[in-house]
Coordinates of C-alpha atoms in Angstrom, one line a residue:
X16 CA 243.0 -77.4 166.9
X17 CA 243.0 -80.5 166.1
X18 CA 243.8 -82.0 161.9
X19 CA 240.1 -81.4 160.7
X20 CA 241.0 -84.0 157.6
X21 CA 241.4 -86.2 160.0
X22 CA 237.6 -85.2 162.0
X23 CA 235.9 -85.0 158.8
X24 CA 238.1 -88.4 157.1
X25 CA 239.3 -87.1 154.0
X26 CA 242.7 -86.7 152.5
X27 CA 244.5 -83.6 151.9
X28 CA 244.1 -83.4 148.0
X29 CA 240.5 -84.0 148.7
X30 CA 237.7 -81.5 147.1
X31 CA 235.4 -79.7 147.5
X32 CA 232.8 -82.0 147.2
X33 CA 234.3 -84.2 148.9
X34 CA 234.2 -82.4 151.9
X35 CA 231.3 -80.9 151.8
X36 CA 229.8 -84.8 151.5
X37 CA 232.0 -86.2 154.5
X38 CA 230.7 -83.2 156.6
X39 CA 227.2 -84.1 155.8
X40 CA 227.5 -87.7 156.7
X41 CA 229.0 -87.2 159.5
X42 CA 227.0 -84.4 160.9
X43 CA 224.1 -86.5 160.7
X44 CA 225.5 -89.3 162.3
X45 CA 226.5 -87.3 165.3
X46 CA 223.8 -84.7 165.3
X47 CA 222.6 -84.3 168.7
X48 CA 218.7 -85.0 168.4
X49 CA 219.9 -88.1 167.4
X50 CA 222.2 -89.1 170.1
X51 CA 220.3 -87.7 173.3
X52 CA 221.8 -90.2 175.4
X53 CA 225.9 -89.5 174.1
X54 CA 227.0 -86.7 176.4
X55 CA 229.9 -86.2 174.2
X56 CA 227.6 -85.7 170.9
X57 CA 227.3 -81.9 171.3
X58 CA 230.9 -81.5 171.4
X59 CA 231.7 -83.9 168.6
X60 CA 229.2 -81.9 166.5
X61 CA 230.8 -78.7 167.0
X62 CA 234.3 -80.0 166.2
X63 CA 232.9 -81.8 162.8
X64 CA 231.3 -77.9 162.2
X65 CA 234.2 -76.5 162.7
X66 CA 236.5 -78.3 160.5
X67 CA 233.9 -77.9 157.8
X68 CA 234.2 -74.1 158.3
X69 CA 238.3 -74.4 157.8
X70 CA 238.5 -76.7 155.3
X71 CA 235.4 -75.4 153.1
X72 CA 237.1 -72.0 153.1
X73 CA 240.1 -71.7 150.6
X74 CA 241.7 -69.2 152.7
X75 CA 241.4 -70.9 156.0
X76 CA 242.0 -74.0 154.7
X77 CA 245.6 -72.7 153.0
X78 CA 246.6 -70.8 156.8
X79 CA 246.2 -74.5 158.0
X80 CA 247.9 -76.3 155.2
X81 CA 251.0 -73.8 155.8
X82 CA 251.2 -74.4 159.2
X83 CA 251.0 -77.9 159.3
X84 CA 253.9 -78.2 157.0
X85 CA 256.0 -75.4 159.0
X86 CA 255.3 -78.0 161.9
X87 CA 256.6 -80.8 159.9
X88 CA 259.7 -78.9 158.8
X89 CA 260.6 -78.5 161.9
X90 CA 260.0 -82.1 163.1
X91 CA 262.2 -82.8 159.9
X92 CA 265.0 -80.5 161.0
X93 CA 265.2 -82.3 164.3
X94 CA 265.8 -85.5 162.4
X95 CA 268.1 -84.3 160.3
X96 CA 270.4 -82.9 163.7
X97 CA 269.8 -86.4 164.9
X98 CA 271.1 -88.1 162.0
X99 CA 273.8 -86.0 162.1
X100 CA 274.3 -87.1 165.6
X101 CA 274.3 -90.3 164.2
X102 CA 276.4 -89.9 161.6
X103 CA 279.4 -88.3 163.8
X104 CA 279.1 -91.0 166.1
X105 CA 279.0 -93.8 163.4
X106 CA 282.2 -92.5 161.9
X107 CA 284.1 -92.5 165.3
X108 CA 283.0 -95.9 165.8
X109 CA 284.8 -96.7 162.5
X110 CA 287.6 -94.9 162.9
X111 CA 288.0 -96.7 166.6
X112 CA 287.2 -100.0 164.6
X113 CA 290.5 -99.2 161.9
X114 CA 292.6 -98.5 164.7
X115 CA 291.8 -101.6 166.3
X116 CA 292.3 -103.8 163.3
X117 CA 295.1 -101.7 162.3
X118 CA 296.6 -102.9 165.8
X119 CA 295.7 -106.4 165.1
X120 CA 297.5 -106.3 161.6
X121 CA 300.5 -105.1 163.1
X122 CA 300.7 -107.9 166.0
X123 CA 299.3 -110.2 163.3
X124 CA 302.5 -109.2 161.0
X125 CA 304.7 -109.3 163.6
X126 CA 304.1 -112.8 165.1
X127 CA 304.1 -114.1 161.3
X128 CA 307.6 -112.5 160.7
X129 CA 308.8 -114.0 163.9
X130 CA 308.1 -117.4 162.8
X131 CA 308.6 -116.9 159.7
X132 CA 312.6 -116.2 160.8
X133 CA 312.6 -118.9 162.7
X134 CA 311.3 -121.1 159.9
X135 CA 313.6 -120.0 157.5
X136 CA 316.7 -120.5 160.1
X137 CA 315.5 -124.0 160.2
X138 CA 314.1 -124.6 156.4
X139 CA 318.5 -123.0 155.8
X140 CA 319.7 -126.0 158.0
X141 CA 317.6 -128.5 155.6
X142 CA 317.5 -126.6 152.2
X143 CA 313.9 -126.4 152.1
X144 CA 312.6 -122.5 151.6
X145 CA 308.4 -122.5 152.2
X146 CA 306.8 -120.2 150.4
X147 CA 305.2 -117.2 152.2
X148 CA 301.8 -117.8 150.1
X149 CA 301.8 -121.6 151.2
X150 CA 303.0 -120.3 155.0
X151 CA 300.1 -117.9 155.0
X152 CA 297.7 -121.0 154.3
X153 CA 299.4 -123.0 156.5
X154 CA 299.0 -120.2 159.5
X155 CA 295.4 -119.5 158.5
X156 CA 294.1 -122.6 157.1
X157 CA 291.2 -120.9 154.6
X158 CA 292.5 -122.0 151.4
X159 CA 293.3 -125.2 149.7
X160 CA 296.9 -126.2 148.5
X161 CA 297.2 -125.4 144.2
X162 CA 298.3 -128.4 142.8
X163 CA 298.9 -131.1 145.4
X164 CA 302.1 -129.2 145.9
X165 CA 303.2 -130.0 142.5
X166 CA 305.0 -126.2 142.0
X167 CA 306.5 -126.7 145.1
X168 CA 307.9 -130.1 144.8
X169 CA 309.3 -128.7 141.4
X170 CA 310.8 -125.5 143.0
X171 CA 312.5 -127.8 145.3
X172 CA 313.9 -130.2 142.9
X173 CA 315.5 -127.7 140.5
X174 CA 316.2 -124.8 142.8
X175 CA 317.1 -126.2 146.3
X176 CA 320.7 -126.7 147.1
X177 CA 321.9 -130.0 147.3
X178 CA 322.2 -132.1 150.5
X179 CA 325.2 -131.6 152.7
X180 CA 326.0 -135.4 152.4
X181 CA 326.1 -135.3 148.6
X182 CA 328.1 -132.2 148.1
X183 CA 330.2 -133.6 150.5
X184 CA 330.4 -136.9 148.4
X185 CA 330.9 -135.1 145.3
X186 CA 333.8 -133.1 146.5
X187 CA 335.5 -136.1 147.6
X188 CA 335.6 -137.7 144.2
X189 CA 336.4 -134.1 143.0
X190 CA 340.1 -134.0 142.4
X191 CA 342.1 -131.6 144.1
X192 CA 342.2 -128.7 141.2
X193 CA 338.8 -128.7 141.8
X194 CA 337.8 -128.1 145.0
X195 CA 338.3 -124.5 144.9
X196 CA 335.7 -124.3 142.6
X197 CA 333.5 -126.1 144.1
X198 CA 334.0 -124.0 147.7
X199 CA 333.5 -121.1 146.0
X200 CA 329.8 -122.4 144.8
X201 CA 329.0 -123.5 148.2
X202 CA 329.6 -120.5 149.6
X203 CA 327.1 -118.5 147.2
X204 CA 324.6 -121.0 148.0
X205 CA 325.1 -120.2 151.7
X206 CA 324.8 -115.9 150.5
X207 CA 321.8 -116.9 148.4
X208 CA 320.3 -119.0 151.9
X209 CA 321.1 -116.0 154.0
X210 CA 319.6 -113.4 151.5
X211 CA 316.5 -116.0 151.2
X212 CA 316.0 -116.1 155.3
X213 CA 316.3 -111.8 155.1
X214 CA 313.8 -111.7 152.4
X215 CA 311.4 -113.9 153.2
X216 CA 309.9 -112.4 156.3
X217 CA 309.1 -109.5 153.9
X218 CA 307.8 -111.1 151.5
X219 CA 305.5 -113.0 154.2
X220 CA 304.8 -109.6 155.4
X221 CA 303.6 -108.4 151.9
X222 CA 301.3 -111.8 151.9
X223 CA 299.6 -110.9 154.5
X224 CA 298.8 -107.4 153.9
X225 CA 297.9 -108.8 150.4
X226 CA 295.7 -111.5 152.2
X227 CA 293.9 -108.7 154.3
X228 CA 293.5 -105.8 152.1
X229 CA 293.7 -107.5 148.6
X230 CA 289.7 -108.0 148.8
X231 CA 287.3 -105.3 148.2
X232 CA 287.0 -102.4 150.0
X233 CA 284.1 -101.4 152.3
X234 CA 281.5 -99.3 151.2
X235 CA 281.7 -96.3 152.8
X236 CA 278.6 -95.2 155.3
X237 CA 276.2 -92.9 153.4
X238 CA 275.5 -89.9 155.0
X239 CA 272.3 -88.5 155.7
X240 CA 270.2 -87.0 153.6
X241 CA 269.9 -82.8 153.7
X242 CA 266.2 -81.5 153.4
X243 CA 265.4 -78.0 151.7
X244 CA 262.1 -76.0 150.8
X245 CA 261.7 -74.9 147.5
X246 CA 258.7 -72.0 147.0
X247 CA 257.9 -72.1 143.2
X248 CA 255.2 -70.2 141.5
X249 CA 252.2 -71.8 139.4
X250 CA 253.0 -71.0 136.3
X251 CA 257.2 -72.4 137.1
X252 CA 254.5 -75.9 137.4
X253 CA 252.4 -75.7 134.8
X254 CA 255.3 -74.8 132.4
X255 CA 257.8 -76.9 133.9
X256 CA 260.5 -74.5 134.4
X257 CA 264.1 -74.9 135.6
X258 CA 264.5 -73.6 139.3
X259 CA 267.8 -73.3 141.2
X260 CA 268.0 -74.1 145.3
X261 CA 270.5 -73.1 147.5
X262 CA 272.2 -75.7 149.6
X263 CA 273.8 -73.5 151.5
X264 CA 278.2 -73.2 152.0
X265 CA 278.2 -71.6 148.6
X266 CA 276.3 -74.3 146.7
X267 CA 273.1 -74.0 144.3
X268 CA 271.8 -76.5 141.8
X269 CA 269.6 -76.3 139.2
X270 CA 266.5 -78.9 138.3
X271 CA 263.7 -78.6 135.8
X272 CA 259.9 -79.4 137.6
X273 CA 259.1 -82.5 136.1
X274 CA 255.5 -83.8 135.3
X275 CA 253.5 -84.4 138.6
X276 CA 255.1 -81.9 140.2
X277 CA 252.8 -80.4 143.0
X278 CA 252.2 -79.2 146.6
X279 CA 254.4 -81.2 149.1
X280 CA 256.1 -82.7 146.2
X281 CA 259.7 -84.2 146.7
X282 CA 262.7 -83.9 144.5
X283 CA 265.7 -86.2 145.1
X284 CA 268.9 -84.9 143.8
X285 CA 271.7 -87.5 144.3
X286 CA 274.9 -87.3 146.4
X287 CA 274.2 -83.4 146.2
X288 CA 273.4 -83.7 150.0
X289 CA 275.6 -83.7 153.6
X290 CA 279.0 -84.0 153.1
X291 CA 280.4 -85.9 156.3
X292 CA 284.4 -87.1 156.4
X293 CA 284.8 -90.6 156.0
X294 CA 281.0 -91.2 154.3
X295 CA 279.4 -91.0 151.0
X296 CA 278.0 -87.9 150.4
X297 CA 274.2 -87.9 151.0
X298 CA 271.1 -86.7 148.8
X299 CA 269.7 -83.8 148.4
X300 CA 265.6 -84.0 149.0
X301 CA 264.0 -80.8 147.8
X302 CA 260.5 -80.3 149.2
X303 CA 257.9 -78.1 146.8
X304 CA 256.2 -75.7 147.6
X305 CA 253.8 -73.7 145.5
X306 CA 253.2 -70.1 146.5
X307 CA 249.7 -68.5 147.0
X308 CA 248.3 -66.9 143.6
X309 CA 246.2 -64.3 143.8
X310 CA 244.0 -66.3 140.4
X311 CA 244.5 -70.1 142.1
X312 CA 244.7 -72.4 144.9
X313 CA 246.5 -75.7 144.4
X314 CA 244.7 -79.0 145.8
X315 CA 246.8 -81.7 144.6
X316 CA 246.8 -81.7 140.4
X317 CA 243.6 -79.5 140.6
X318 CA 243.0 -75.6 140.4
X319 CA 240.9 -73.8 142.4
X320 CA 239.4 -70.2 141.2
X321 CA 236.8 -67.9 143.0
X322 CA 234.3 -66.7 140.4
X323 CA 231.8 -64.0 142.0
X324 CA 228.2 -64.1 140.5
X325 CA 225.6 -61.7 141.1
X326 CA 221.9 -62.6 142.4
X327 CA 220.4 -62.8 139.4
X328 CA 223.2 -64.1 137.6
X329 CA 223.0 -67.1 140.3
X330 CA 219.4 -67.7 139.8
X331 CA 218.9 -66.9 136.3
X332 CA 222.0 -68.4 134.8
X333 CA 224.9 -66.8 133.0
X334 CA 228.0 -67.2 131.3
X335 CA 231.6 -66.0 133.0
X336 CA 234.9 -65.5 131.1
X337 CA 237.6 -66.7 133.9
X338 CA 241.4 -66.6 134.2
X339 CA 242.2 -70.3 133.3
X340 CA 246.1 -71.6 133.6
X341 CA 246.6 -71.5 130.0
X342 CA 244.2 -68.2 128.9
X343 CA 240.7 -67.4 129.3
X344 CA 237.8 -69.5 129.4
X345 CA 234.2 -69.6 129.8
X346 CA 232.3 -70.6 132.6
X347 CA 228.8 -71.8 132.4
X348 CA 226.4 -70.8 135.5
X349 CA 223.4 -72.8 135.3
X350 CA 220.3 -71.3 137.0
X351 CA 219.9 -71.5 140.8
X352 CA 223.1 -72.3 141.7
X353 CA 224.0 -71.4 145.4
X354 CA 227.5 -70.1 147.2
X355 CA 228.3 -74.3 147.7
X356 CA 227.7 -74.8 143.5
X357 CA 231.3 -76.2 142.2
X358 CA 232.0 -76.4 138.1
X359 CA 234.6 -78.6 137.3
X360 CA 236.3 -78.2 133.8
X361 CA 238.7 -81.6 132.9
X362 CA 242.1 -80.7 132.0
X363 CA 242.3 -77.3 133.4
X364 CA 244.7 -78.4 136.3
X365 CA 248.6 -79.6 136.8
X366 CA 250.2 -82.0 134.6
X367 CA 250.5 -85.8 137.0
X368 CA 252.5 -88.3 136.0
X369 CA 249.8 -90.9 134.4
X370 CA 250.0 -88.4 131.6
X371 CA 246.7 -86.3 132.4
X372 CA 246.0 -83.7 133.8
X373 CA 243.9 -82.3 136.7
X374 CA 241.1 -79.7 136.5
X375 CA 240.0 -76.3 137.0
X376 CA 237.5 -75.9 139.9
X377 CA 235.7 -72.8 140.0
X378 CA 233.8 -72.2 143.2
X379 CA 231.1 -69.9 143.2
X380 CA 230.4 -66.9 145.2
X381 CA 227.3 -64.7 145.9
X382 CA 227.6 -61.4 145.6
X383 CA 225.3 -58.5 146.6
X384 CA 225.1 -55.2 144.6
X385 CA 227.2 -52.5 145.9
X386 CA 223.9 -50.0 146.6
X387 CA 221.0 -52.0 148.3
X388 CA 218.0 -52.0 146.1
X389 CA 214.6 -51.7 147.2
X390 CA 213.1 -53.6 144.9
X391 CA 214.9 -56.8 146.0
X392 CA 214.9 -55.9 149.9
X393 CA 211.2 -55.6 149.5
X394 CA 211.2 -58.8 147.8
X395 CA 213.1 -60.8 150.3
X396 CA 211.1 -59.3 153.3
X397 CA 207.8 -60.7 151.6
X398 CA 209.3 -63.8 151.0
X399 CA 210.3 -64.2 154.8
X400 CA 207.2 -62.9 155.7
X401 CA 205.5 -65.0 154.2
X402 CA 203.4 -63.1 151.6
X403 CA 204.2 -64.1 147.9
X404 CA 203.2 -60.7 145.5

């Protein structure tokens, strides 16, 4: 069968009257003394009559609202595996991806240390030791000298070691008690050289792992969200109670229905969701469902309740004390009113979140006596009959 909100054009929180208008309209439009030459308008009148029939009925129209949202729990489940399918895929994707630049960081690391030795075995023969922040620039080329090399012209005046020439001339005019000395400071340049070329490959090493990894890490992937049905009660609504859903693996959490809670409602629960290696834990989407009370039926923040009148109550007029969701109330039956005779009474209904409320709907109901009377059978055959006692 096809939606029959959709034949008759109305939404699913839609009421009563609503319906029952929609249906009218649309009957007439399509009514088949009025389209004798539309093949089609027979059928399209029977379809509009029978989604009237399902949806004017609370009972039918509850059977279809269940299974419509079975079939779109099931449509969500298949999402969710598919995400999931996603997901799993996604994450070896990424872990391919760190592998790979893992790979490049080492070959990266090891050309840099290569020239970095062979640099320093040259910079040794000349006295000038680069930096391995300014070689990293130098290699890479993203970032601006500091200073004009100011620091480094420094370093190199106060800690390089002096030319060969002019140790050599100064140990000439050295006389010859002195010399020893000054061999023996020469020689712990040369350590401090060799310990300098060792060191700085490492410490060019630890630049460019710096350079690399010093920025902020990725955020992780989130992963997907995990859908669960929650039945509730009508009064756990109207009272706003705290519930508790089980997420399955061991896991339940508690939540309090908020204001506006209703059918199909949706509560979001963060990072409570699938928990997926290598990605942030996903939500946790709760889906509402109210369960079927024997006193109401819920149609979006409204309340629904059958009240059964008698014949004469219907055409006389009476008054009715009803079940309401917060105690009794009274129900007003004007005279004449028929099976298709709504009473709305404001603020009877769910709480929504604008801060009101909806109402209480009482739909009427004929109802014969449980003995026929003769009286009234006699009554009704005159009045079909034609003759008026």
């Amino acid at each position: 069968m096809r939606d029959p909100y959709k034949i008759l054009g109305v939404k699913r929180d839609a009421g009563q009257d609503e319906i029952k208008a929609a249906w009218r309209n649309m009957a007439k439009a399509v009514h088949p003394d009025h389209n004798q030459g539309d093949p089609t308008a027979s059928a399209r009148f029977a379809e509009i009559g029978r989604a009237y029939e399902t949806l004017k009925d609370p009972k039918k129209r509850s059977l279809f609202d269940n299974a419509a949202r079975m079939a779109e729990a099931k449509a969500n489940e298949g999402t969710i595996m598919q995400q999931r399918q996603a997901a799993r895929e996604a994450a070896a994707r990424a872990r391919a991806a760190q592998a790979n630049a893992e790979r490049v960081m080492e070959e990266l690391a090891r050309a840099a240390a290569q020239k970095a030795a062979a640099d320093a075995a040259k910079q040794q023969k000349t006295g000038a030791a680069e930096p391995p922040e300014e070689m990293i620039e130098r290699i890479f080329g993203t970032q601006a000298r500091t200073a004009a090399g100011g620091g480094r012209a420094q370093g190199f005046a106060a800690g390089a070691p002096k030319r060969p020439e002019a140790e050599a001339a100064t140990a000439d005019k050295q006389p010859d008690a002195g010399k020893a000395e000054a061999e023996q400071q020469q020689a712990a340049e040369e350590a401090a050289a060799q310990a300098s070329a060792v060191m700085q490959p490492l410490s060019l090493l630890t630049s460019l792992v710096r350079r690399f990894t010093g920025g902020s890490a990725a955020v992780p992937e989130k992963a997907p969200d995990q859908f669960v049905t929650k039945t509730v009660t009508v009064d756990e609504v109207i009272k706003g109670r705290w519930v508790t859903v089980d997420l399955g693996e061991g896991r339940d959490i508690g939540f309090a229905l908020a204001t506006g809670t209703t059918e199909g409602h949706q509560v979001r629960l963060k990072g409570q969701g699938h928990k997926l290696t290598g990605m942030q834990r996903g939500d946790a989407v709760i889906n509402i469902h109210i369960a079927p009370d024997e006193r109401f039926t819920v149609n979006g923040f409204d309340l629904h309740t059958v009240l059964p009148v008698t014949i004469e109550n219907a055409v006389l007029g009476s008054e009715a004390l009803i079940d309401g969701p917060n105690g009794s109330v009274t129900v007003t039956v004007p005279a004449w009113s028929g099976s298709d005779k709504t009473i709305r009474i404001p603020g009877q209904g769910l709480a929504n979140v604008e801060g009101g409320k909806g109402d209480l709907v009482v739909e009427l109901r004929i109802m014969l006596w449980e003995k026929p009377d003769d009286k009234v059978t006699d009554l009704m055959r005159s009045m079909k009959n034609g003759l008026f006692l």
